CSV table of C-alpha atoms in Angstrom, one decimal:
chain,number,residue,atom,x,y,z
A,1,SER,CA,-136.9,-119.6,-73.0
A,2,GLN,CA,-135.5,-122.9,-71.9
A,3,THR,CA,-137.5,-125.4,-69.9
A,4,ILE,CA,-136.5,-128.6,-68.1
A,5,HIS,CA,-139.1,-131.4,-67.3
A,6,GLN,CA,-138.6,-134.5,-65.2
A,7,TRP,CA,-141.1,-137.3,-64.5
A,8,PRO,CA,-142.3,-138.8,-62.6
A,9,ALA,CA,-142.5,-136.5,-59.7
A,10,THR,CA,-142.7,-139.1,-57.0
A,11,LEU,CA,-142.2,-142.9,-57.2
A,12,VAL,CA,-142.4,-145.7,-54.7
A,13,GLN,CA,-140.6,-148.9,-55.9
A,14,PRO,CA,-139.9,-152.2,-54.2
A,15,VAL,CA,-136.3,-153.5,-53.9
A,16,GLY,CA,-135.1,-155.2,-56.8
A,17,SER,CA,-137.4,-153.7,-59.3
A,18,PRO,CA,-136.2,-151.6,-62.4
A,19,LEU,CA,-136.2,-147.9,-62.6
A,20,SER,CA,-136.5,-145.3,-65.3
A,21,LEU,CA,-136.4,-141.6,-64.8
A,22,GLU,CA,-136.7,-139.2,-67.6
A,23,CYS,CA,-135.5,-135.6,-68.1
A,24,THR,CA,-136.1,-133.5,-71.3
A,25,VAL,CA,-135.1,-129.9,-72.0
A,26,GLU,CA,-136.8,-127.5,-74.4
A,27,GLY,CA,-135.6,-124.3,-75.9
A,28,THR,CA,-131.9,-125.1,-76.4
A,29,SER,CA,-129.7,-127.5,-78.4
A,30,ASN,CA,-126.8,-129.5,-77.5
A,31,PRO,CA,-127.0,-128.9,-73.7
A,32,ASN,CA,-124.8,-130.4,-71.1
A,33,LEU,CA,-126.9,-132.7,-69.0
A,34,TYR,CA,-126.6,-133.8,-65.4
A,35,TRP,CA,-128.2,-136.4,-63.0
A,36,TYR,CA,-127.8,-135.7,-59.2
A,37,ARG,CA,-128.9,-137.5,-56.1
A,38,GLN,CA,-129.8,-135.9,-52.9
A,39,ALA,CA,-130.4,-138.0,-49.7
A,40,ALA,CA,-132.5,-136.5,-47.1
A,41,GLY,CA,-131.0,-133.5,-45.4
A,42,ARG,CA,-127.8,-134.1,-47.4
A,43,GLY,CA,-125.8,-132.1,-50.1
A,44,LEU,CA,-125.8,-133.0,-53.9
A,45,GLN,CA,-124.1,-135.9,-55.4
A,46,LEU,CA,-123.3,-135.8,-59.1
A,47,LEU,CA,-124.1,-139.2,-60.6
A,48,PHE,CA,-123.8,-138.6,-64.4
A,49,TYR,CA,-123.2,-135.9,-66.8
A,50,SER,CA,-123.1,-135.9,-70.6
A,51,VAL,CA,-121.8,-133.3,-73.1
A,52,GLY,CA,-123.4,-134.9,-76.1
A,53,ILE,CA,-125.4,-137.7,-77.5
A,54,GLY,CA,-124.2,-141.0,-76.5
A,55,GLN,CA,-121.4,-139.4,-74.3
A,56,ILE,CA,-121.9,-140.3,-70.6
A,57,SER,CA,-119.5,-139.7,-67.8
A,58,SER,CA,-120.2,-141.8,-64.6
A,59,GLU,CA,-119.0,-139.9,-61.3
A,60,VAL,CA,-119.9,-142.8,-58.8
A,61,PRO,CA,-119.7,-146.5,-59.5
A,62,GLN,CA,-123.1,-148.0,-58.4
A,63,ASN,CA,-126.1,-150.1,-59.8
A,64,LEU,CA,-127.4,-147.0,-61.7
A,65,SER,CA,-126.8,-146.1,-65.4
A,66,ALA,CA,-127.6,-143.2,-67.6
A,67,SER,CA,-128.3,-142.8,-71.4
A,68,ARG,CA,-128.7,-139.8,-73.7
A,69,PRO,CA,-130.7,-141.3,-76.7
A,70,GLN,CA,-131.5,-137.8,-78.0
A,71,ASP,CA,-129.9,-134.3,-77.7
A,72,ARG,CA,-132.2,-133.0,-75.1
A,73,GLN,CA,-133.3,-136.3,-73.4
A,74,PHE,CA,-131.4,-137.7,-70.4
A,75,ILE,CA,-132.5,-141.1,-68.8
A,76,LEU,CA,-131.5,-142.5,-65.4
A,77,SER,CA,-131.9,-146.3,-65.2
A,78,SER,CA,-131.5,-149.3,-62.8
A,79,LYS,CA,-132.1,-153.0,-63.4
A,80,LYS,CA,-132.5,-153.7,-59.6
A,81,LEU,CA,-133.2,-150.9,-57.1
A,82,LEU,CA,-131.5,-151.0,-53.6
A,83,LEU,CA,-132.9,-149.6,-50.5
A,84,SER,CA,-129.8,-147.0,-50.6
A,85,ASP,CA,-131.1,-145.8,-53.9
A,86,SER,CA,-133.8,-143.8,-52.1
A,87,GLY,CA,-133.6,-140.1,-52.5
A,88,PHE,CA,-134.4,-137.0,-54.5
A,89,TYR,CA,-133.1,-137.1,-58.0
A,90,LEU,CA,-132.5,-133.9,-59.9
A,91,CYS,CA,-131.9,-133.4,-63.5
A,92,ALA,CA,-130.0,-130.3,-64.7
A,93,TRP,CA,-128.8,-128.6,-67.9
A,94,SER,CA,-126.0,-126.1,-68.6
A,95,GLN,CA,-124.2,-124.6,-71.5
A,96,GLY,CA,-121.1,-122.4,-71.4
A,97,PRO,CA,-118.8,-121.4,-70.1
A,98,PRO,CA,-119.7,-120.2,-67.5
A,99,TYR,CA,-121.7,-123.4,-67.0
A,100,GLU,CA,-124.4,-122.3,-64.5
A,101,GLN,CA,-126.8,-125.3,-64.2
A,102,TYR,CA,-130.5,-125.1,-64.4
A,103,PHE,CA,-132.5,-127.6,-62.5
A,104,GLY,CA,-135.6,-129.5,-63.0
A,105,PRO,CA,-138.3,-130.1,-60.2
A,106,GLY,CA,-136.8,-133.3,-59.2
A,107,THR,CA,-138.2,-136.9,-58.7
A,108,ARG,CA,-138.6,-138.3,-55.0
A,109,LEU,CA,-137.8,-141.9,-55.1
A,110,THR,CA,-138.6,-144.2,-52.2
A,111,VAL,CA,-137.5,-147.8,-52.4
A,112,THR,CA,-139.4,-150.0,-50.0
B,1,ALA,CA,-108.6,-130.1,-56.8
B,2,GLN,CA,-111.6,-127.7,-56.3
B,3,LYS,CA,-113.5,-127.6,-53.0
B,4,VAL,CA,-116.3,-125.5,-51.5
B,5,THR,CA,-116.9,-125.2,-47.8
B,6,GLN,CA,-120.0,-123.9,-46.3
B,7,ALA,CA,-119.2,-124.1,-42.6
B,8,GLN,CA,-122.8,-123.2,-41.3
B,9,THR,CA,-125.0,-126.1,-41.5
B,10,GLU,CA,-127.9,-124.4,-40.0
B,11,ILE,CA,-128.8,-120.9,-39.3
B,12,SER,CA,-132.1,-119.7,-37.5
B,13,VAL,CA,-133.0,-116.0,-37.3
B,14,VAL,CA,-136.1,-113.9,-36.6
B,15,GLU,CA,-137.9,-112.2,-39.5
B,16,LYS,CA,-136.4,-108.7,-40.4
B,17,GLU,CA,-132.9,-109.8,-39.1
B,18,ASP,CA,-130.0,-109.5,-41.5
B,19,VAL,CA,-128.2,-112.9,-42.1
B,20,THR,CA,-125.0,-113.7,-44.0
B,21,LEU,CA,-124.2,-117.1,-45.4
B,22,ASP,CA,-120.6,-117.9,-45.6
B,23,CYS,CA,-118.8,-119.6,-48.7
B,24,VAL,CA,-115.2,-120.4,-48.9
B,25,TYR,CA,-113.6,-122.1,-52.0
B,26,GLU,CA,-110.3,-123.5,-53.2
B,27,THR,CA,-109.2,-123.6,-56.6
B,28,ARG,CA,-105.8,-123.6,-58.6
B,29,ASP,CA,-107.5,-122.1,-61.7
B,30,THR,CA,-107.1,-118.4,-62.6
B,31,THR,CA,-110.6,-118.4,-64.4
B,32,TYR,CA,-113.3,-119.8,-62.3
B,33,TYR,CA,-117.1,-119.0,-61.5
B,34,LEU,CA,-119.0,-119.0,-58.4
B,35,PHE,CA,-122.7,-119.6,-57.9
B,36,TRP,CA,-125.5,-119.4,-55.4
B,37,TYR,CA,-128.5,-121.6,-55.5
B,38,LYS,CA,-131.6,-121.7,-53.4
B,39,GLN,CA,-133.5,-124.8,-52.6
B,40,PRO,CA,-136.9,-124.1,-51.0
B,41,PRO,CA,-138.9,-126.9,-49.3
B,42,SER,CA,-140.4,-127.8,-52.8
B,43,GLY,CA,-136.9,-129.1,-53.7
B,44,GLU,CA,-136.2,-127.5,-57.0
B,45,LEU,CA,-132.9,-125.7,-56.9
B,46,VAL,CA,-133.2,-122.1,-58.1
B,47,PHE,CA,-130.2,-120.4,-59.6
B,48,LEU,CA,-129.5,-117.0,-57.9
B,49,ILE,CA,-126.2,-115.6,-59.1
B,50,ARG,CA,-122.9,-116.2,-60.9
B,51,ARG,CA,-119.8,-114.4,-60.3
B,52,ASN,CA,-116.5,-114.6,-62.6
B,53,SER,CA,-113.2,-114.7,-61.2
B,54,PHE,CA,-112.1,-111.6,-63.0
B,55,ASP,CA,-114.9,-109.5,-61.6
B,56,GLU,CA,-114.7,-108.7,-57.9
B,57,GLN,CA,-117.6,-106.3,-57.8
B,58,ASN,CA,-120.1,-106.9,-55.2
B,59,GLU,CA,-123.7,-107.2,-56.4
B,60,ILE,CA,-127.1,-106.2,-54.9
B,61,SER,CA,-130.2,-107.4,-55.9
B,62,GLY,CA,-133.2,-106.2,-53.8
B,63,ARG,CA,-132.7,-107.7,-50.3
B,64,TYR,CA,-129.8,-109.9,-51.6
B,65,SER,CA,-126.2,-109.0,-51.9
B,66,TRP,CA,-123.1,-111.0,-52.5
B,67,ASN,CA,-119.5,-110.1,-51.4
B,68,PHE,CA,-116.8,-111.7,-53.5
B,69,GLN,CA,-113.3,-111.4,-52.1
B,70,LYS,CA,-110.5,-113.2,-54.0
B,71,SER,CA,-108.0,-112.4,-51.3
B,72,THR,CA,-109.8,-114.5,-48.8
B,73,SER,CA,-111.2,-117.0,-51.2
B,74,SER,CA,-114.9,-116.1,-50.2
B,75,PHE,CA,-118.2,-115.5,-51.7
B,76,ASN,CA,-120.6,-114.7,-49.0
B,77,PHE,CA,-124.4,-113.9,-49.3
B,78,THR,CA,-126.2,-111.5,-47.3
B,79,ILE,CA,-130.0,-111.4,-47.0
B,80,THR,CA,-131.3,-108.2,-45.6
B,81,ALA,CA,-134.4,-107.9,-43.6
B,82,SER,CA,-135.2,-111.6,-44.0
B,83,GLN,CA,-138.5,-112.9,-44.5
B,84,VAL,CA,-140.1,-116.1,-44.0
B,85,VAL,CA,-140.1,-117.0,-47.7
B,86,ASP,CA,-136.4,-117.0,-47.4
B,87,SER,CA,-136.4,-120.2,-45.5
B,88,ALA,CA,-134.5,-122.7,-47.6
B,89,VAL,CA,-131.2,-124.5,-48.2
B,90,TYR,CA,-128.7,-122.6,-50.0
B,91,PHE,CA,-125.9,-123.9,-51.9
B,92,CYS,CA,-122.7,-122.3,-53.1
B,93,ALA,CA,-120.9,-123.7,-56.1
B,94,LEU,CA,-117.7,-123.4,-58.1
B,95,SER,CA,-116.8,-124.3,-61.5
B,96,GLU,CA,-113.3,-124.1,-63.1
B,97,GLU,CA,-112.3,-123.6,-66.7
B,98,THR,CA,-110.2,-126.7,-66.6
B,99,SER,CA,-112.8,-128.9,-65.2
B,100,GLY,CA,-115.3,-128.0,-67.9
B,101,SER,CA,-118.9,-128.3,-67.1
B,102,ARG,CA,-119.1,-129.8,-63.7
B,103,LEU,CA,-119.9,-127.9,-60.6
B,104,THR,CA,-118.5,-128.5,-57.2
B,105,PHE,CA,-121.2,-127.8,-54.6
B,106,GLY,CA,-120.8,-127.1,-50.9
B,107,GLU,CA,-122.9,-129.1,-48.5
B,108,GLY,CA,-125.5,-126.3,-48.1
B,109,THR,CA,-126.8,-124.0,-45.4
B,110,GLN,CA,-130.4,-124.5,-43.9
B,111,LEU,CA,-131.7,-121.1,-43.3
B,112,THR,CA,-134.7,-121.0,-41.1
B,113,VAL,CA,-136.5,-117.5,-40.7
B,114,ASN,CA,-139.0,-117.5,-37.8
B,115,PRO,CA,-141.9,-115.0,-37.8
């Protein structure tokens, strides 16, 4: 069966510091991978998605970037965090169609 | 462009009541897929169900049931005899054949079941 991992679970970082969040999927090959952000009490915002190694699509222009160095690894990064980067970050994977997505446990990021 | 509307921002019920969460979608594709997800307080989104555009059969799974009606572009979710553990945010989502692997999510409905 497939499993998706995210780490760290929680993170507190000062403004201006770098960020690296990692997501890995087990039990499948060539998945589609996604990064979402969820502000407190709000809906899901798609940040990036990838249909293959090295293929990244950005949905929202911002100071975040994503990379996919391996087939089942997806990394979200920032060189300098902003206060507005605080939120709950979710990684997901899918295959398909019909493309239902399966989500990881999430990383709660607080920028201070 | 595709759109998912969950007009109910928050719903509060007493345990054992039935509750229906509404979802209305917009799409120009003839082939599309609809989903419901549950997000408990822990935060992880849990996939509940998928429905294909060419299959309008309603579905029942225990206390959960889903009513898909293409004529009204709706995909509503009913919880029968609600329980406190049903308290969560519920998201409806849509994917279209032409938009590939991206999902369009509604804004979610916060369901609170009080004992």
